[in-house]
PDB file of C-alpha atoms in Angstrom:
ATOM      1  CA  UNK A   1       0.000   0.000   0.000  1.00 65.00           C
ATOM      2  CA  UNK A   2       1.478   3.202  -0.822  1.00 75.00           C
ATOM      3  CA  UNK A   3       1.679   6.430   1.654  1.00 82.00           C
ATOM      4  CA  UNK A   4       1.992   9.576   0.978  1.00 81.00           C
ATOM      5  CA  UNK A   5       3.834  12.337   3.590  1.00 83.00           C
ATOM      6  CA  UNK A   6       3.808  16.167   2.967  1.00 84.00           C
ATOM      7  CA  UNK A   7       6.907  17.888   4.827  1.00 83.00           C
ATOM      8  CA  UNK A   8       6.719  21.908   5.090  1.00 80.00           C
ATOM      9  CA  UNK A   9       9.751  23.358   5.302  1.00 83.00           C
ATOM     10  CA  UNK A  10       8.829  26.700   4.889  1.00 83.00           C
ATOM     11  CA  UNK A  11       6.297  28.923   2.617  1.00 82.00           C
ATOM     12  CA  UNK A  12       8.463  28.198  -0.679  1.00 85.00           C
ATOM     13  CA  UNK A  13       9.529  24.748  -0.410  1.00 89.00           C
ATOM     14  CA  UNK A  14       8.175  21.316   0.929  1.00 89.00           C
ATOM     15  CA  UNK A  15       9.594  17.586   0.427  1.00 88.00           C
ATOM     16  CA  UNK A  16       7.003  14.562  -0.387  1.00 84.00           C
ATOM     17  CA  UNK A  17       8.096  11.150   0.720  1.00 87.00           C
ATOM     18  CA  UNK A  18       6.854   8.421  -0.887  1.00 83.00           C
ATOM     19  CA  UNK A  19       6.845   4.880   0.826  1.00 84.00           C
ATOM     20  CA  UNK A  20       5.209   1.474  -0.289  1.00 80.00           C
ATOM     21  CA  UNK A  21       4.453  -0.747   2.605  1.00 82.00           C
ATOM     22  CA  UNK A  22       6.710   0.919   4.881  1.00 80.00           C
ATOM     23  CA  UNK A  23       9.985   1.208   2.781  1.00 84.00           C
ATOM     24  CA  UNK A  24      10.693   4.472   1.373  1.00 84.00           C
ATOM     25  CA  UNK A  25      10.513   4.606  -2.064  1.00 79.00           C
ATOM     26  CA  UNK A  26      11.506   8.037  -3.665  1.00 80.00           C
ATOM     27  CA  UNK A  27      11.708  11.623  -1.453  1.00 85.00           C
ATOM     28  CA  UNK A  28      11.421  15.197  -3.503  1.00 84.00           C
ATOM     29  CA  UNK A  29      11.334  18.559  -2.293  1.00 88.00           C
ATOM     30  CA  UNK A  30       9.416  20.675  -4.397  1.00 88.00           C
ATOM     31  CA  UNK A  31      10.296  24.947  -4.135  1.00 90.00           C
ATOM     32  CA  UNK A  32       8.845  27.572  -6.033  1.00 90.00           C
ATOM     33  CA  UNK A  33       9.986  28.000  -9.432  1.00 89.00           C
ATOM     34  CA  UNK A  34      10.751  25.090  -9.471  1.00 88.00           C
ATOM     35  CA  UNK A  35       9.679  22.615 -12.998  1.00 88.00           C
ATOM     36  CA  UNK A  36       7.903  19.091 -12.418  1.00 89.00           C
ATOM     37  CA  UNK A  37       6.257  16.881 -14.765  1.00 88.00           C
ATOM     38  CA  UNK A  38       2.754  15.450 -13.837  1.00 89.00           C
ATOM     39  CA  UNK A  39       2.466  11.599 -13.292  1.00 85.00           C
ATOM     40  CA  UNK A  40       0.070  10.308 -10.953  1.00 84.00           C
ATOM     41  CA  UNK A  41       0.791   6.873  -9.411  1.00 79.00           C
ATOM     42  CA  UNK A  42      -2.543   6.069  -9.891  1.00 80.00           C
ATOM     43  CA  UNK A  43      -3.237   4.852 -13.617  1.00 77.00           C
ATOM     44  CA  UNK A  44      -6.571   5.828 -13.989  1.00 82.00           C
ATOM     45  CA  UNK A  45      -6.184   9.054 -12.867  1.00 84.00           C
ATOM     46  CA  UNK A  46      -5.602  11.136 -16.480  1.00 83.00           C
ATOM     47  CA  UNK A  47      -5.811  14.755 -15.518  1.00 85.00           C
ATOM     48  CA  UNK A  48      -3.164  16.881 -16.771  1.00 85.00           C
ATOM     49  CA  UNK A  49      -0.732  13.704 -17.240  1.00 83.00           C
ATOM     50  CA  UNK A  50       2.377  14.355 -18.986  1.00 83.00           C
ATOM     51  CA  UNK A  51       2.293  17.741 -18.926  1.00 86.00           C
ATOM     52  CA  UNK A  52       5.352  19.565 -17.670  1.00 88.00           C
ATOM     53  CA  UNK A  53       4.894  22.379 -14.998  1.00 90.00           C
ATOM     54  CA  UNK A  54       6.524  25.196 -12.980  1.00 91.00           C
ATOM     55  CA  UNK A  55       5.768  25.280  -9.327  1.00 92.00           C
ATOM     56  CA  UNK A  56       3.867  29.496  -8.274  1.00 93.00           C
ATOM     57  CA  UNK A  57       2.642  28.436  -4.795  1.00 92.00           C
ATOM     58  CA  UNK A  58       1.214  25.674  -2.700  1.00 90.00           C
ATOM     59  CA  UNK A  59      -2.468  25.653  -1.831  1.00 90.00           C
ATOM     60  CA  UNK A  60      -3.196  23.971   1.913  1.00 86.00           C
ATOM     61  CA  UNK A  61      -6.351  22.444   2.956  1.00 85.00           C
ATOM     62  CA  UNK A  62      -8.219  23.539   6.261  1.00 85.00           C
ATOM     63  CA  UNK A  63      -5.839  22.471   8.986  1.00 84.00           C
ATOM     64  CA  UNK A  64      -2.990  24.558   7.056  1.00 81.00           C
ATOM     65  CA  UNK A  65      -1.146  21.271   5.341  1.00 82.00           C
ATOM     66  CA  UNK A  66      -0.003  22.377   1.345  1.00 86.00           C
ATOM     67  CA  UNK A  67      -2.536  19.825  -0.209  1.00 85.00           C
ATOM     68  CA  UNK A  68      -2.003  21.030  -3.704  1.00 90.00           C
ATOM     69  CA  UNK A  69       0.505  23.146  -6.187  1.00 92.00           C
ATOM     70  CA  UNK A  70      -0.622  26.073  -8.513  1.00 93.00           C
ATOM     71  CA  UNK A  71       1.503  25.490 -11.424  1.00 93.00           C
ATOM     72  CA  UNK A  72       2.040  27.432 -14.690  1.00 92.00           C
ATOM     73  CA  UNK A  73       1.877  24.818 -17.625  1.00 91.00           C
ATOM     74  CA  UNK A  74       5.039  24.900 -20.448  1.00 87.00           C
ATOM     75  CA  UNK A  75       2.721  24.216 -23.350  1.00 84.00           C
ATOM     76  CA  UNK A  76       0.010  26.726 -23.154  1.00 85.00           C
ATOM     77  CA  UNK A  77       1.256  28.916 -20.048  1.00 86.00           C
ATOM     78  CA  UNK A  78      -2.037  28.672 -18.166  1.00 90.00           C
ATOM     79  CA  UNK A  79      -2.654  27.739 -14.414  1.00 92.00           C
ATOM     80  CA  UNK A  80      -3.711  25.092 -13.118  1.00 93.00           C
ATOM     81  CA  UNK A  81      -3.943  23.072  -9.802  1.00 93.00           C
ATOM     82  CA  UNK A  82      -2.245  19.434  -9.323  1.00 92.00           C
ATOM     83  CA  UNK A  83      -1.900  17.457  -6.187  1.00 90.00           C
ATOM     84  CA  UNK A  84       1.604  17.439  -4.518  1.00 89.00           C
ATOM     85  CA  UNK A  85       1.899  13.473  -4.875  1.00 87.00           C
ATOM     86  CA  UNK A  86       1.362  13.454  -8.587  1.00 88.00           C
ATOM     87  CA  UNK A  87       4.675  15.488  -9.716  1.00 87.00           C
ATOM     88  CA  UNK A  88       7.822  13.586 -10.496  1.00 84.00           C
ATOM     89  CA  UNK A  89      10.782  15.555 -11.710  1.00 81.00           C
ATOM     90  CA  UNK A  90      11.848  13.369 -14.736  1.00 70.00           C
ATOM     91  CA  UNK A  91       9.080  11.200 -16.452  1.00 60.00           C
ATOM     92  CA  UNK A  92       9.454   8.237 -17.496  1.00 58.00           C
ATOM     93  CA  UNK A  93      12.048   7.863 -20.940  1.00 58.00           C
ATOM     94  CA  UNK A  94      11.007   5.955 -24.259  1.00 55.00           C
ATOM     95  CA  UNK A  95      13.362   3.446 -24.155  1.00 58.00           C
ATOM     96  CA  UNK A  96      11.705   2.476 -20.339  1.00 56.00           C
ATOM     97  CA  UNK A  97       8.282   2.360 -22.002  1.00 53.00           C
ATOM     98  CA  UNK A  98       9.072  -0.356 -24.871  1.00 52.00           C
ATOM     99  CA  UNK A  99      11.335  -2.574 -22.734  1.00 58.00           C
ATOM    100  CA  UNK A 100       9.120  -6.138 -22.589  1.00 54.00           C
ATOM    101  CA  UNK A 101       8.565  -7.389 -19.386  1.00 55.00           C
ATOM    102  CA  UNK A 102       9.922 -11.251 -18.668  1.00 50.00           C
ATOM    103  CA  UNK A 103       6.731 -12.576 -18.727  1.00 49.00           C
ATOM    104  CA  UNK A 104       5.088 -10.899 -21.985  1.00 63.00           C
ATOM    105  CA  UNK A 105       7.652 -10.472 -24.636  1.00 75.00           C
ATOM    106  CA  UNK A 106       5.056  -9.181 -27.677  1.00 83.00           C
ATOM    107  CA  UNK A 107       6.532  -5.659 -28.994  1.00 86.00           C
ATOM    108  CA  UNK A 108       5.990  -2.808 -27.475  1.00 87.00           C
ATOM    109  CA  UNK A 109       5.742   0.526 -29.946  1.00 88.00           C
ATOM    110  CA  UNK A 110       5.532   4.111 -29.485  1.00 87.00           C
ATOM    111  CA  UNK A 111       2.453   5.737 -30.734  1.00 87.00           C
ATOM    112  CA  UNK A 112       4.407   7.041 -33.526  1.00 88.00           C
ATOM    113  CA  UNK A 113       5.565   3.806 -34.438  1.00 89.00           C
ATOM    114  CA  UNK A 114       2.885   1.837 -34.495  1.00 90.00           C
ATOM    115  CA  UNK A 115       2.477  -0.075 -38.241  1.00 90.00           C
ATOM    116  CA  UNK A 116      -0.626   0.355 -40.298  1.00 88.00           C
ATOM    117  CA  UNK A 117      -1.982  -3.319 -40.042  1.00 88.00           C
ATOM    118  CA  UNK A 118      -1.957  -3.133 -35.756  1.00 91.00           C
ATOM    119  CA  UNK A 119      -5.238  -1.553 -34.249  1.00 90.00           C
ATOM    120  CA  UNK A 120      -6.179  -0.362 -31.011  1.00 89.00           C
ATOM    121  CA  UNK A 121     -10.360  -2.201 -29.958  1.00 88.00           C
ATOM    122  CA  UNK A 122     -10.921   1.074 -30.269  1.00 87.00           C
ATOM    123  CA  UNK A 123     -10.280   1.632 -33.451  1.00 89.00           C
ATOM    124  CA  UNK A 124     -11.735  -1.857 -34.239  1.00 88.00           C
ATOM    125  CA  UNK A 125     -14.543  -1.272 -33.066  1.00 85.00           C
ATOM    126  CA  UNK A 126     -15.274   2.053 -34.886  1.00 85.00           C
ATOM    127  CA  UNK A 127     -14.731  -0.201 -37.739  1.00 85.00           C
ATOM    128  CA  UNK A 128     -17.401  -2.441 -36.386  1.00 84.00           C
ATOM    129  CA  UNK A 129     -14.841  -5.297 -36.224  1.00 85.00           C
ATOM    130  CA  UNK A 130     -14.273  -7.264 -32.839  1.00 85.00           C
ATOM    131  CA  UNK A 131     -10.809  -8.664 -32.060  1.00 88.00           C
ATOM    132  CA  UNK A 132     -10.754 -12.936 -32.239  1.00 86.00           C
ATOM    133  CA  UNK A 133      -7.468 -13.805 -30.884  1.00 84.00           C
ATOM    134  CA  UNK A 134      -5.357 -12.639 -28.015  1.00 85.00           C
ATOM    135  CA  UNK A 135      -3.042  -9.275 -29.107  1.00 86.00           C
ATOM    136  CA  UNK A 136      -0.014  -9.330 -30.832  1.00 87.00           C
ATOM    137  CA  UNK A 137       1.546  -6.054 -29.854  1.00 89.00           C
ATOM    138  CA  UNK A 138       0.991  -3.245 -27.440  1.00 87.00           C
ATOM    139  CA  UNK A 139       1.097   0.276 -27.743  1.00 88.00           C
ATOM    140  CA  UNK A 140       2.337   2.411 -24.653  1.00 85.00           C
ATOM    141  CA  UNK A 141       2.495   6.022 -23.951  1.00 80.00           C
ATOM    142  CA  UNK A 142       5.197   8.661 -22.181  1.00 75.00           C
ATOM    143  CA  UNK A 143       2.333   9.632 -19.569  1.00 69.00           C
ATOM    144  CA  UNK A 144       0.643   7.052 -19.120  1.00 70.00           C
ATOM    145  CA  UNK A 145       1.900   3.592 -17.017  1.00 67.00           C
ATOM    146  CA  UNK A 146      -0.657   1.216 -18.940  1.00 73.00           C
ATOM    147  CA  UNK A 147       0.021  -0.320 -21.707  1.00 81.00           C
ATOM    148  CA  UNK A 148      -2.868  -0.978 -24.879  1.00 85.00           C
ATOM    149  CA  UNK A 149      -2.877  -4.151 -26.992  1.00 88.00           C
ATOM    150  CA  UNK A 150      -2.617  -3.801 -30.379  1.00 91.00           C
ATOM    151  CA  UNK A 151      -4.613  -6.633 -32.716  1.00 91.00           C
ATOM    152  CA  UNK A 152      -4.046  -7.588 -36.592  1.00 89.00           C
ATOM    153  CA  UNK A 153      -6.599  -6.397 -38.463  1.00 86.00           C
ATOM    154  CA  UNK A 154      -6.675 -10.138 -40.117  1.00 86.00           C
ATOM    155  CA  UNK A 155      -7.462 -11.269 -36.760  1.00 83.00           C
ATOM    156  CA  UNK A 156     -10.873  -9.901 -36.189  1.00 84.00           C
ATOM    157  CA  UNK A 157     -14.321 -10.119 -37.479  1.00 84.00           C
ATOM    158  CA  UNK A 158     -17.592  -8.239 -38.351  1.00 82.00           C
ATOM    159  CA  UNK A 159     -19.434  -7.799 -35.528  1.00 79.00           C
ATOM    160  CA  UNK A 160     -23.309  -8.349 -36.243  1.00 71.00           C
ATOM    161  CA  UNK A 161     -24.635  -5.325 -37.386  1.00 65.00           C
ATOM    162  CA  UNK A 162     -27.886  -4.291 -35.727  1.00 53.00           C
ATOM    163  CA  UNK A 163     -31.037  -4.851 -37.248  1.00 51.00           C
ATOM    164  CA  UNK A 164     -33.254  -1.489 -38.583  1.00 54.00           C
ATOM    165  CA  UNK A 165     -32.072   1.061 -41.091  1.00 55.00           C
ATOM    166  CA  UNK A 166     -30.351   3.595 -40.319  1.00 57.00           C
ATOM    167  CA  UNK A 167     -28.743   7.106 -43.208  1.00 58.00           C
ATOM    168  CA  UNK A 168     -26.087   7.320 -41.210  1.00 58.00           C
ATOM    169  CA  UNK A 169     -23.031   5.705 -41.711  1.00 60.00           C
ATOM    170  CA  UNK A 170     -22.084   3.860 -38.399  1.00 68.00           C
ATOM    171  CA  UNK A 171     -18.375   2.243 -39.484  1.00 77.00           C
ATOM    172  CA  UNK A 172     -15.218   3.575 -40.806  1.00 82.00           C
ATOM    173  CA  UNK A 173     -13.009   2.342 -43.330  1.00 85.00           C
ATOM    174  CA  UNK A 174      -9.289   1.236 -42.290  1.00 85.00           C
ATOM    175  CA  UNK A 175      -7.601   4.592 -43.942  1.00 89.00           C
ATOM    176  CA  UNK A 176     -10.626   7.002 -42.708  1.00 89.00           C
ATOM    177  CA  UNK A 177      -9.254   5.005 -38.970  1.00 88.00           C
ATOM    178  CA  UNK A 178      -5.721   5.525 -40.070  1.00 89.00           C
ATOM    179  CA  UNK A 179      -5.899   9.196 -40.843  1.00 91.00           C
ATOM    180  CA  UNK A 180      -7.849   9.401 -36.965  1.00 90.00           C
ATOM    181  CA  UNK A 181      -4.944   8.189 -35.827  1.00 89.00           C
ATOM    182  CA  UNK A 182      -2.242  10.460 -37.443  1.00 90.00           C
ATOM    183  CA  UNK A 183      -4.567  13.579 -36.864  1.00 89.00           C
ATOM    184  CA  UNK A 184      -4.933  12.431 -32.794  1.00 86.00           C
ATOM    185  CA  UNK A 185      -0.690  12.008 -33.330  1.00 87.00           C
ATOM    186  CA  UNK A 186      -0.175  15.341 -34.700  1.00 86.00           C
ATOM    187  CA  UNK A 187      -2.837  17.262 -31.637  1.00 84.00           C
ATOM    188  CA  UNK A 188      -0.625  14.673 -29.379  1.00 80.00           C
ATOM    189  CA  UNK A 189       2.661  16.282 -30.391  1.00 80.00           C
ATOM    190  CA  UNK A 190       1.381  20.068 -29.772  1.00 79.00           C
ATOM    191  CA  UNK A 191       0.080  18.887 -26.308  1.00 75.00           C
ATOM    192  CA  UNK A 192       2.601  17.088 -25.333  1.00 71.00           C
ATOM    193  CA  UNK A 193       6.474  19.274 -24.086  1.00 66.00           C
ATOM    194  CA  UNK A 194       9.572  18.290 -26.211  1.00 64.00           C
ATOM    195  CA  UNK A 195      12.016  15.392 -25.064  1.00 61.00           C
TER     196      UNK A 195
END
């Protein structure tokens, strides 16, 4: 189980130690002016992930304890608010992301890399295609811990389409889901700071 504990030091600067079932796992001290990158422990937790930050002030709950940061965000220079325990000051590299564990060793690829003939459910699905056979690949991202398998599109099948008429066009063609992708890649790049 994992434990968060929020140090003040003084009005510019506390330290955050981080400890999994008693044993310390990572301590930071976070100052003003300071620059952090957001990456909550928790995977499910999406807000603001990735994005790299400089520390303004700390924002404390009731009792007086700094709860939160207000941070100034690198790619649009807004403010925003992010809990202490979600900033880490060096996120996590490529060539971390698309090493295979020992017990799955199917490819891992970058978004960027990902070939033509490997889709997401997702993007299956839009298709109106359902995945038949276990993944071949997975596809993982900078910000994010979890990883998303990737099927061949010769492993799936129609799904049964639903019965009625409908005008409008419910599933998209494998180059109209293609082009999603590289437009979602290209809004990706502009979101996301520079390595």
């Amino acid at each position: 189980m994992r434990t968060y504990e929020v140090r003040y030091l003084d009005n510019s600067k506390v330290q955050l130690v981080y400890s999994s079932f008693g044993e310390v796992k990572r301590v930071v001290t976070i100052k003003v002016g300071d620059s952090f990158y957001v990456q909550p422990d928790n995977p499910k937790k999406l807000l603001h992930r990735g994005r790299h930050c400089i520390i303004k002030d700390f924002q404390k709950d009731d009792i007086g304890n700094p709860s939160q940061v207000i941070v100034t965000f690198s790619d649009n220079g807004r403010s925003g608010k992010v809990d202490i325990q979600d900033l880490v000051v060096t996120p996590k590299t490529a060539e971390d992301l698309i090493q295979p564990s020992p017990q799955n060793d199917l490819p891992r690829f970058l978004p960027e890399e990902v070939p033509g003939d490997l889709l997401t459910r997702n993007e299956l699905k839009s298709m109106g295609r359902k995945p038949v056979r276990n993944c071949s690949a997975y596809v993982v991202y900078r910000e994010q811990p979890n990883e998303f398998e990737l099927y061949h599109i010769d492993d799936s099948i129609e799904t049964k389409k639903q019965s009625g008429f409908s005008i409008v066009r419910k599933d998209f063609t494998l180059t109209e889901v293609l082009e999603k992708r590289q437009r979602a890649l290209r809004v990706r790049r502009k979101q996301l700071p520079p390595q």
